[in-house]
């Protein structure tokens, strides 16, 4: 009987940066989908050999949460709560910092076979060599100076002297067969003697990735095109170590609408532009230190700390572009919509199909359907997808999910609708009224502002007042005065009860419902936009409605609409 072929194994191998960038999420999604379609394993490996950058367990949790939120599950890797690893094949551990012995062994083998060598240049010496190359306008390449030291002496000095280990790159042509890009050829001698073990004894990314992909039986490496430059190095290392070369697929870059690589810098760019447009010389109070602000404003490459940037954006009333999965979650997008949208960044299932769920992707995913050129992130399209998805939700589903989101991101809305303990009748009415007009959960929370704002803090929009109350010799104002009397006598304050009363009132005056609804809406919310007027009034209840009408009438009488 022929031996069963080993399962397909794909992996997502993030560095623990604390956040799941949208590009990383797409890499994870495609690896997940490929493993599912091939009936194989999808594993998660934490590439934490860069000790300077490692930020502790937190930095992993953010990534795991992001994956879970998107609905991407992994067969092997750290458990979501970091309790124990999932390791059905016994290929763990999954943190590279815990796999040192494997890298040490690989480096030792290469050194013994003279396929790698110790090098003793200090960082300063290397910097000087780089400077010289720059001045002479040639690319820097390590000149193998260490190889002029006799072999035995190198090994002896390595016992006590700081050193790195360099791979002795062979003069061979490297051909990478890429499922997306086709054959990528590198002429002999193009790969330099890159470092495989750093001065701190930790492996570089190149060594760790090659050793781990082999040890974990990884069959397919699907990753961003920014890694293409590394792949020839990996292929040469695989040959030197006798490792199998996996199937490669390099994904097109994701670019922001401006055409630049989508990164956190987009947030700085957005806020900096708003500051310049507003002619801001000093930061608004309570946002950021003036000196920090001035340096950041003057230097387009400088990044501001996230918290300060968010405060500045809020003070200026600008929305930060979403970059990390967490940003999209906080902005109130549905996870399945985000997963659907990021799947389209470089992949198309064919035909006109654009909207699909993860189950569909797991069935249809195909490396042959990945594009070569950069994928532009279209925020408008994502928002349209989300709007459609919310429109297609049941009121019940929306009420549940929106409440869960508000508990975390807009608790004041939950309190205002008395839904702390669960979906309340008020919450149900509020959610049903807002769902058809909401693009995101955050949008719905803004729409609930009329309920959250205290009665004596409603700010009247000047245009709305003019249009709905003052126009035509105060036609709307007269309606509002009379309506107040009618509403004061109304006993049924349910939405249908209010609706019926408003209908009868309009009919009695021989005017359309709009002529009644708009003046009332301005009195209750300060603007001409709100959920349906019957629901708005029912949600506020009798006392709050009457108080708001009285306050609005008084403001008009005094000619003051700012509530003072
Ligand atoms: N740790 C690398 C990164 O975060 C992964 C590279 C790879 O997939 O080989 O970009």
PDB file of C-alpha atoms and ligand atoms in Angstrom, residues 11-16 27 45 47 53 96 205 209 213 221-224 226-227 230 234, ligand 1:
ATOM      1  CA  UNK A  11       1.124  28.582   8.907  1.00  0.00           C
ATOM      2  CA  UNK A  12       0.676  32.127  10.084  1.00  0.00           C
ATOM      3  CA  UNK A  13       3.861  33.294  11.733  1.00  0.00           C
ATOM      4  CA  UNK A  14       3.397  36.739  13.223  1.00  0.00           C
ATOM      5  CA  UNK A  15       5.982  38.647  15.165  1.00  0.00           C
ATOM      6  CA  UNK A  16       4.371  39.561  18.489  1.00  0.00           C
ATOM      7  CA  UNK A  27      -2.158  36.337   5.418  1.00  0.00           C
ATOM      8  CA  UNK A  45       3.775  30.207  15.217  1.00  0.00           C
ATOM      9  CA  UNK A  47       8.193  34.586  15.827  1.00  0.00           C
ATOM     10  CA  UNK A  53      10.999  44.066  20.235  1.00  0.00           C
ATOM     11  CA  UNK A  96      10.433  30.521  18.637  1.00  0.00           C
ATOM     12  CA  UNK A 205      14.410  35.288  11.248  1.00  0.00           C
ATOM     13  CA  UNK A 209      11.870  30.242   9.711  1.00  0.00           C
ATOM     14  CA  UNK A 213       9.010  25.208   8.533  1.00  0.00           C
ATOM     15  CA  UNK A 221       4.233  29.255   2.722  1.00  0.00           C
ATOM     16  CA  UNK A 222       1.727  31.976   1.912  1.00  0.00           C
ATOM     17  CA  UNK A 223       2.989  35.397   2.953  1.00  0.00           C
ATOM     18  CA  UNK A 224       3.239  39.018   1.876  1.00  0.00           C
ATOM     19  CA  UNK A 226       7.557  42.064   1.155  1.00  0.00           C
ATOM     20  CA  UNK A 227       9.116  38.702   2.059  1.00  0.00           C
ATOM     21  CA  UNK A 230      14.024  36.796   1.681  1.00  0.00           C
ATOM     22  CA  UNK A 234      15.590  30.616   2.620  1.00  0.00           C
TER      23      UNK A 234
HETATM   24  N1  LIG B   1       7.455  36.773  11.233  1.00  0.00           N
HETATM   25  C1  LIG B   1       7.300  37.184   9.876  1.00  0.00           C
HETATM   26  C2  LIG B   1       6.422  38.430   9.858  1.00  0.00           C
HETATM   27  O1  LIG B   1       5.788  38.740  10.838  1.00  0.00           O
HETATM   28  C3  LIG B   1       6.645  36.086   9.085  1.00  0.00           C
HETATM   29  C4  LIG B   1       7.350  35.823   7.821  1.00  0.00           C
HETATM   30  C5  LIG B   1       6.951  34.522   7.164  1.00  0.00           C
HETATM   31  O2  LIG B   1       5.769  34.263   7.039  1.00  0.00           O
HETATM   32  O3  LIG B   1       7.835  33.787   6.811  1.00  0.00           O
HETATM   33  O4  LIG B   1       6.384  39.130   8.873  1.00  0.00           O
END
